[in-house]
Coordinates of C-alpha atoms in Angstrom, one line a residue:
X21 CA 103.6 65.3 36.5
X22 CA 106.4 65.5 38.9
X23 CA 109.1 62.8 38.9
X24 CA 109.5 60.5 41.8
X25 CA 113.0 59.4 41.0
X26 CA 115.5 59.2 43.8
X27 CA 118.1 62.0 43.5
X28 CA 121.6 61.2 42.7
X29 CA 124.3 61.0 45.4
X30 CA 126.0 64.2 44.2
X31 CA 122.7 66.1 44.6
X32 CA 122.4 64.8 48.1
X33 CA 125.9 65.9 48.9
X34 CA 125.4 69.4 47.6
X35 CA 122.2 69.8 49.6
X36 CA 124.0 68.7 52.8
X37 CA 126.8 71.1 52.1
X38 CA 124.4 74.0 51.8
X39 CA 122.6 73.1 55.0
X40 CA 125.8 72.6 57.1
X41 CA 127.4 75.9 56.0
X42 CA 127.7 78.3 59.0
X43 CA 125.8 81.6 58.9
X44 CA 127.7 84.7 58.1
X45 CA 129.1 86.8 60.9
X46 CA 129.9 90.4 61.1
X47 CA 131.7 90.6 64.4
X48 CA 135.2 89.6 65.5
X49 CA 135.9 87.0 68.1
X50 CA 139.3 88.3 69.2
X51 CA 140.3 91.9 69.9
X52 CA 142.5 93.7 67.4
X53 CA 146.3 93.3 67.8
X54 CA 148.7 96.0 68.7
X55 CA 151.1 97.1 65.9
X56 CA 154.0 95.3 67.6
X57 CA 152.2 92.0 67.8
X58 CA 153.1 89.1 65.5
X59 CA 149.8 89.1 63.7
X60 CA 150.1 92.8 62.9
X61 CA 153.7 92.4 61.8
X62 CA 152.7 89.5 59.5
X63 CA 150.1 91.7 57.9
X64 CA 152.7 94.5 57.4
X65 CA 155.1 92.2 55.7
X66 CA 152.5 90.9 53.3
X67 CA 151.8 94.5 52.1
X68 CA 153.6 95.6 48.9
X69 CA 154.0 99.3 49.6
X70 CA 156.2 99.9 46.6
X71 CA 153.2 100.4 44.4
X72 CA 151.2 103.6 45.1
X73 CA 147.5 103.1 45.4
X74 CA 145.4 106.0 44.1
X75 CA 141.9 106.9 45.4
X76 CA 140.4 105.6 42.2
X77 CA 142.1 102.3 42.5
X78 CA 140.9 102.0 46.1
X79 CA 137.3 102.9 45.3
X80 CA 137.2 100.4 42.4
X81 CA 139.0 97.7 44.4
X82 CA 141.7 97.2 41.8
X83 CA 144.7 97.6 44.2
X84 CA 145.2 93.8 44.4
X85 CA 145.6 94.1 48.2
X86 CA 143.8 95.5 51.2
X87 CA 144.0 99.3 51.4
X88 CA 145.7 100.4 54.7
X89 CA 143.7 103.3 56.1
X90 CA 144.8 105.1 59.3
X91 CA 142.6 107.0 61.8
X92 CA 143.8 108.6 65.0
X93 CA 142.5 110.2 68.1
X94 CA 142.3 110.3 71.9
X95 CA 139.2 108.1 72.3
X96 CA 138.6 109.1 75.9
X97 CA 135.3 107.8 77.3
X98 CA 134.9 105.7 74.1
X99 CA 131.3 106.3 72.9
X100 CA 129.1 105.7 69.8
X101 CA 130.6 108.8 68.1
X102 CA 134.0 107.2 68.1
X103 CA 132.6 103.9 66.9
X104 CA 130.7 105.6 64.1
X105 CA 133.8 107.4 62.9
X106 CA 135.8 104.1 62.8
X107 CA 132.9 102.4 61.0
X108 CA 133.0 105.1 58.3
X109 CA 136.8 104.7 58.0
X110 CA 136.4 100.9 57.6
X111 CA 133.8 101.3 54.9
X112 CA 135.4 104.1 52.9
X113 CA 136.7 101.6 50.4
X114 CA 135.6 98.0 49.6
X115 CA 138.7 96.3 51.0
X116 CA 140.2 98.2 54.0
X117 CA 142.7 97.2 56.6
X118 CA 142.0 99.8 59.4
X119 CA 144.8 101.0 61.7
X120 CA 143.9 103.2 64.6
X121 CA 146.4 105.4 66.4
X122 CA 145.8 106.3 70.1
X123 CA 147.8 109.1 71.7
X124 CA 149.5 108.5 75.1
X125 CA 148.7 110.3 78.3
X126 CA 151.7 112.6 78.3
X127 CA 151.1 113.8 74.8
X128 CA 147.4 114.3 75.3
X129 CA 147.8 116.2 78.6
X130 CA 150.3 118.5 76.9
X131 CA 148.3 119.3 73.8
X132 CA 144.7 118.9 74.8
X133 CA 144.2 118.5 78.5
X134 CA 143.4 115.9 81.2
X135 CA 141.6 112.7 80.3
X136 CA 139.2 110.7 82.3
X137 CA 140.6 107.3 81.2
X138 CA 144.3 106.6 81.2
X139 CA 146.1 105.4 78.1
X140 CA 145.9 101.7 78.8
X141 CA 142.1 101.9 79.3
X142 CA 141.8 103.9 76.0
X143 CA 144.0 101.3 74.1
X144 CA 141.8 98.5 75.3
X145 CA 138.6 100.3 74.5
X146 CA 139.6 100.9 70.9
X147 CA 141.0 97.4 70.2
X148 CA 137.7 95.9 71.2
X149 CA 135.8 97.8 68.6
X150 CA 134.9 95.4 65.8
X151 CA 135.8 97.7 63.0
X152 CA 139.5 98.0 64.1
X153 CA 142.1 95.7 62.6
X154 CA 145.2 97.0 64.4
X155 CA 146.0 99.5 67.2
X156 CA 149.0 101.8 67.2
X157 CA 149.9 102.8 70.7
X158 CA 151.6 106.1 71.6
X159 CA 150.6 107.6 68.3
X160 CA 152.1 110.9 67.2
X161 CA 150.2 114.2 67.3
X162 CA 151.3 115.2 63.8
X163 CA 151.9 112.6 61.1
X164 CA 155.2 112.7 59.2
X165 CA 156.6 110.6 56.3
X166 CA 158.6 108.3 58.6
X167 CA 155.5 107.3 60.4
X168 CA 153.5 106.8 57.2
X169 CA 156.2 104.7 55.7
X170 CA 156.8 102.6 58.8
X171 CA 153.2 101.5 59.0
X172 CA 152.7 101.5 55.1
X173 CA 149.7 103.9 55.4
X174 CA 147.8 104.5 52.1
X175 CA 145.1 106.9 53.4
X176 CA 144.3 108.9 56.5
X177 CA 140.7 109.2 57.7
X178 CA 139.4 112.2 59.7
X179 CA 136.7 114.8 59.6
X180 CA 137.2 117.7 57.2
X181 CA 137.2 120.4 60.0
X182 CA 140.7 121.9 60.2
X183 CA 142.5 120.7 63.4
X184 CA 144.9 123.3 64.5
X185 CA 147.9 122.6 66.8
X186 CA 150.7 125.1 67.7
X187 CA 151.6 127.2 64.7
X188 CA 149.8 124.9 62.2
X189 CA 146.2 125.8 61.3
X190 CA 145.6 122.2 60.1
X191 CA 147.8 119.3 61.0
X192 CA 146.3 117.3 58.1
X193 CA 146.9 119.9 55.5
X194 CA 150.0 118.1 54.0
X195 CA 148.0 114.8 53.9
X196 CA 145.2 116.5 52.0
X197 CA 147.7 118.1 49.6
X198 CA 149.1 114.6 48.7
X199 CA 145.7 113.1 48.0
X200 CA 145.9 110.7 50.9
X201 CA 143.0 112.2 53.0
X202 CA 139.5 110.7 53.2
X203 CA 136.8 112.5 55.1
X204 CA 134.5 111.1 57.8
X205 CA 131.5 112.8 59.4
X206 CA 131.3 113.8 63.0
X207 CA 128.3 112.7 65.1
X208 CA 126.5 115.8 66.2
X209 CA 125.8 116.2 69.9
X210 CA 128.0 113.3 70.9
X211 CA 131.6 113.9 72.0
X212 CA 133.8 113.3 75.0
X213 CA 133.4 117.0 76.0
X214 CA 129.6 116.6 75.9
X215 CA 129.8 113.6 78.2
X216 CA 132.0 115.4 80.6
X217 CA 129.7 118.5 80.5
X218 CA 126.7 116.2 81.5
X219 CA 128.6 114.8 84.4
X220 CA 129.7 118.3 85.6
X221 CA 126.1 119.6 85.2
X222 CA 124.6 116.8 87.3
X223 CA 127.6 116.6 89.7
X224 CA 125.5 116.2 92.8
X225 CA 123.4 113.4 91.2
X226 CA 126.5 111.3 90.3
X227 CA 128.2 111.9 93.7
X228 CA 125.0 110.7 95.4
X229 CA 124.9 107.7 93.0
X230 CA 128.4 106.7 93.8
X231 CA 128.0 107.2 97.5
X232 CA 124.9 104.9 97.4
X233 CA 127.1 102.3 95.5
X234 CA 129.7 102.1 98.3
X235 CA 132.3 104.8 97.3
X236 CA 133.8 106.7 100.2
X237 CA 133.7 110.5 100.5
X238 CA 137.5 110.5 100.3
X239 CA 137.4 108.7 96.9
X240 CA 134.9 111.2 95.6
X241 CA 136.8 114.2 97.1
X242 CA 133.7 115.2 99.1
X243 CA 133.7 117.0 102.5
X244 CA 132.0 115.7 105.6
X245 CA 129.0 118.0 105.6
X246 CA 128.5 117.5 101.9
X247 CA 128.6 113.8 102.3
X248 CA 126.0 113.8 105.0
X249 CA 123.8 116.0 102.9
X250 CA 124.0 113.7 99.9
X251 CA 123.3 110.6 102.0
X252 CA 120.2 112.3 103.5
X253 CA 119.0 113.1 100.0
X254 CA 119.6 109.5 99.0
X255 CA 117.4 108.3 101.9
X256 CA 114.7 110.7 101.0
X257 CA 114.7 109.6 97.4
X258 CA 114.6 106.0 98.5
X259 CA 111.5 106.6 100.6
X260 CA 109.9 108.4 97.7
X261 CA 110.6 105.5 95.4
X262 CA 109.1 103.1 97.9
X263 CA 106.0 105.2 98.2
X264 CA 105.6 105.3 94.4
X265 CA 106.0 101.5 94.2
X266 CA 103.3 101.1 96.9
X267 CA 101.0 103.4 95.0
X268 CA 101.6 101.6 91.7
X269 CA 100.9 98.2 93.4
X270 CA 97.7 99.6 94.8
X271 CA 96.7 100.9 91.4
X272 CA 97.3 97.5 89.8
X273 CA 95.4 95.6 92.5
X274 CA 92.6 98.2 92.9
X275 CA 89.9 96.1 91.5
X276 CA 90.8 93.2 93.8
X277 CA 90.9 95.5 96.8
X278 CA 87.5 97.0 95.9
X279 CA 86.0 93.5 95.5
X280 CA 87.5 92.3 98.8
X281 CA 86.3 95.5 100.5
X282 CA 82.7 94.9 99.3
X283 CA 82.8 91.3 100.5
X284 CA 84.1 92.3 103.9
X285 CA 81.5 95.1 104.1
X286 CA 78.6 92.7 103.4
X287 CA 80.0 90.2 106.0
X288 CA 80.3 93.0 108.6
X289 CA 76.7 94.3 107.9
X290 CA 75.4 90.7 108.2
X291 CA 77.1 90.1 111.5
X292 CA 75.9 93.5 112.8
X293 CA 72.3 92.7 112.0
X294 CA 72.7 89.2 113.4
X295 CA 73.7 90.8 116.7
X296 CA 71.7 94.0 116.9
X297 CA 68.8 93.5 114.5
X298 CA 65.2 93.1 115.5
X299 CA 65.5 89.4 115.7
X300 CA 69.1 89.4 116.7
X301 CA 70.9 87.7 119.5
X302 CA 71.2 90.9 121.6
X303 CA 67.4 91.5 121.4
X304 CA 66.8 87.9 122.3
X305 CA 69.1 88.1 125.3
X306 CA 67.5 91.5 126.4
X307 CA 63.9 90.2 126.2
X308 CA 64.9 87.1 128.1
X309 CA 66.7 89.1 130.8
X310 CA 63.8 91.6 131.0
X311 CA 61.4 88.7 131.7
X312 CA 63.6 87.4 134.5
X313 CA 63.8 90.9 136.0
X314 CA 60.0 91.2 135.9
X315 CA 59.5 87.9 137.6
X316 CA 62.0 88.8 140.3
X317 CA 60.4 92.2 141.0
X318 CA 56.7 91.0 141.0
X319 CA 56.3 87.4 142.2
X320 CA 53.1 85.6 141.3
X321 CA 50.0 85.9 143.6
X322 CA 49.1 83.1 146.2
X323 CA 47.1 80.3 144.7
X324 CA 43.3 80.3 145.6
X325 CA 42.0 78.0 148.3
X326 CA 40.8 74.7 147.1
X327 CA 37.6 72.9 148.0
X328 CA 39.4 70.5 150.2
X329 CA 40.8 73.4 152.2
X330 CA 37.3 74.9 152.7
X331 CA 35.8 71.6 153.7
X332 CA 38.6 71.0 156.2
X333 CA 38.0 74.5 157.6
X334 CA 34.3 73.7 157.9
X335 CA 35.0 70.5 159.8
X336 CA 37.3 72.5 162.0
X337 CA 34.5 75.0 162.9
X338 CA 31.9 72.3 163.3
X339 CA 34.1 70.2 165.5
X340 CA 33.4 72.3 168.6
X341 CA 34.4 75.5 170.3
X342 CA 38.0 76.8 170.3
X343 CA 40.5 76.0 172.9
X344 CA 39.3 78.8 175.0
X345 CA 36.0 77.1 175.5
X346 CA 37.8 74.0 176.5
X347 CA 39.6 75.9 179.1
X348 CA 36.3 77.3 180.2
X349 CA 34.8 73.9 180.6
X350 CA 37.8 72.7 182.6
X351 CA 37.5 75.8 184.7
X352 CA 33.7 75.1 185.1
X353 CA 34.4 71.5 186.1
X354 CA 37.0 72.7 188.6
X355 CA 34.5 75.2 190.1
X356 CA 31.8 72.6 190.5
X357 CA 34.1 70.2 192.2
X358 CA 35.2 72.9 194.6
X359 CA 31.8 74.0 195.9
X360 CA 33.0 74.4 199.4
X361 CA 34.9 77.6 198.6
X362 CA 33.9 81.0 200.1
X363 CA 31.3 83.5 199.0
X364 CA 33.8 85.8 197.6
X365 CA 35.2 83.1 195.3
X366 CA 31.6 82.2 194.2
X367 CA 31.0 85.8 193.1
X368 CA 34.2 85.9 191.3
X369 CA 33.3 82.6 189.6
X370 CA 29.9 84.0 188.6
X371 CA 31.5 87.1 187.0
X372 CA 34.0 85.0 185.2
X373 CA 31.4 82.7 183.9
X374 CA 29.4 85.6 182.6
X375 CA 32.4 86.9 180.8
X376 CA 33.2 83.5 179.3
X377 CA 29.6 83.2 178.2
X378 CA 29.8 86.5 176.4
X379 CA 33.0 85.4 174.8
X380 CA 31.4 82.2 173.6
X381 CA 28.5 84.0 172.1
X382 CA 30.9 86.3 170.2
X383 CA 32.8 83.3 168.9
X384 CA 29.6 81.6 167.8
X385 CA 28.5 84.7 166.0
X386 CA 31.9 85.0 164.4
X387 CA 31.8 81.4 163.2
X388 CA 28.4 81.9 161.7
X389 CA 29.5 85.0 159.8
X390 CA 32.5 83.0 158.4
X391 CA 30.2 80.2 157.3
X392 CA 28.0 82.6 155.5
X393 CA 31.0 84.1 153.8
X394 CA 32.1 80.7 152.7

C-alpha cells in the first residue's frame, strides 16, 4: 500500500532544483577569441607549461589542466571537411583547448596560390566554428620552437599525409619525431580545390546565376556578347520553368478540370437540344413562321352565300324587270304621248320596240334559268 504522507520540504526543494536546471548545450554563443584578446591571454596565463604532458597523460585525462592542441591551415571557402578536421582535433583527448592557426594572404599566395576569400574572411569563418577555442592570425607556414613555446602548444593535429614545402619533404616531421603529433582524417571528395573545380566546370551556369541576381558584366569580367548570350539563356530557362509549373498545376488539378469539363459538356448539349431539338425553340419558331408564310401565299376561299343573300336576290328578281325595261317603258310612254310624229319615226319606234321586246324575253329567260339554278 502506497503512503499518502506529504513529502518533506527538502524533497520538494530537490525536485524543483532538478526541474529548473537548464538543458545541456553543445554549441557556443560567442565566437572564439583571437590569440591577442584578453580572454585568450587569460587562458594562456593559467596554463602551467613547465610540466610536459605526454600522450598517455592526455589520453587518460591526468594532466590536471586542459591539453592545448594546435591545428593550422588555409581554410579557404570553409566547408564541412574543415569543420570535421577541427572536430577530430577537439575530440582527440578528453579535455582539449583547441587553437587554430590561419595563414595570411601574402604567405598563402607565396606558398600555395591565390585564394577565393581574403584573410579576414577566413579568420572570421574559423572563429565561428563551435569546436574552436582560439584563433591565431597570421600563422607561420612551418612551426618552430619559439612559436610552440609562445602559445604553450602540447600537441599538433594534422592528417598523416606528408606535407612538403620547399626543400622539406614533410614540414611536420620534427613534430612527429618529438611525439607531439596527433593524426586526423581527411574527408574524401571534399576540399577547397574540389569546390573550385566545380565552379570552373560549371562556369557558365554560375555566371548566368549571378547575372540573374543583379551582378554586372564588369563585376563578373564577362564581355558584351557573352553577357547577352547568358541573359538570353536565362530568359529561356525562365520560360521553361514557367511551362513546367503550369504543367504541374494542370496535373494536380486534372480531376477537377475533367469534372468541370464534363459538367460544361452536359450543359452545352442540353442547351443545344433545347434550341435545335425536335421540340426545341428553333423548330417551334420555324413551324410558326412556316404557317404564317402559307397563310400569306394562299388566302382562304370566299365564304358561301347565305340563305338571306339568296332570298334577297330572289326578291330582287321578283320585284320587276331591270332598269333597261324601265327605260323601255319610259320610252314607250314617251312614244304614245307623241303620236303626231311622222311615219318614219313610227317605223323607227316599231323596230326599236321589237328589239326591246326581244331583249325583255331574253332577260326573262335568263332570270328563269337563274331561279332554277338557285
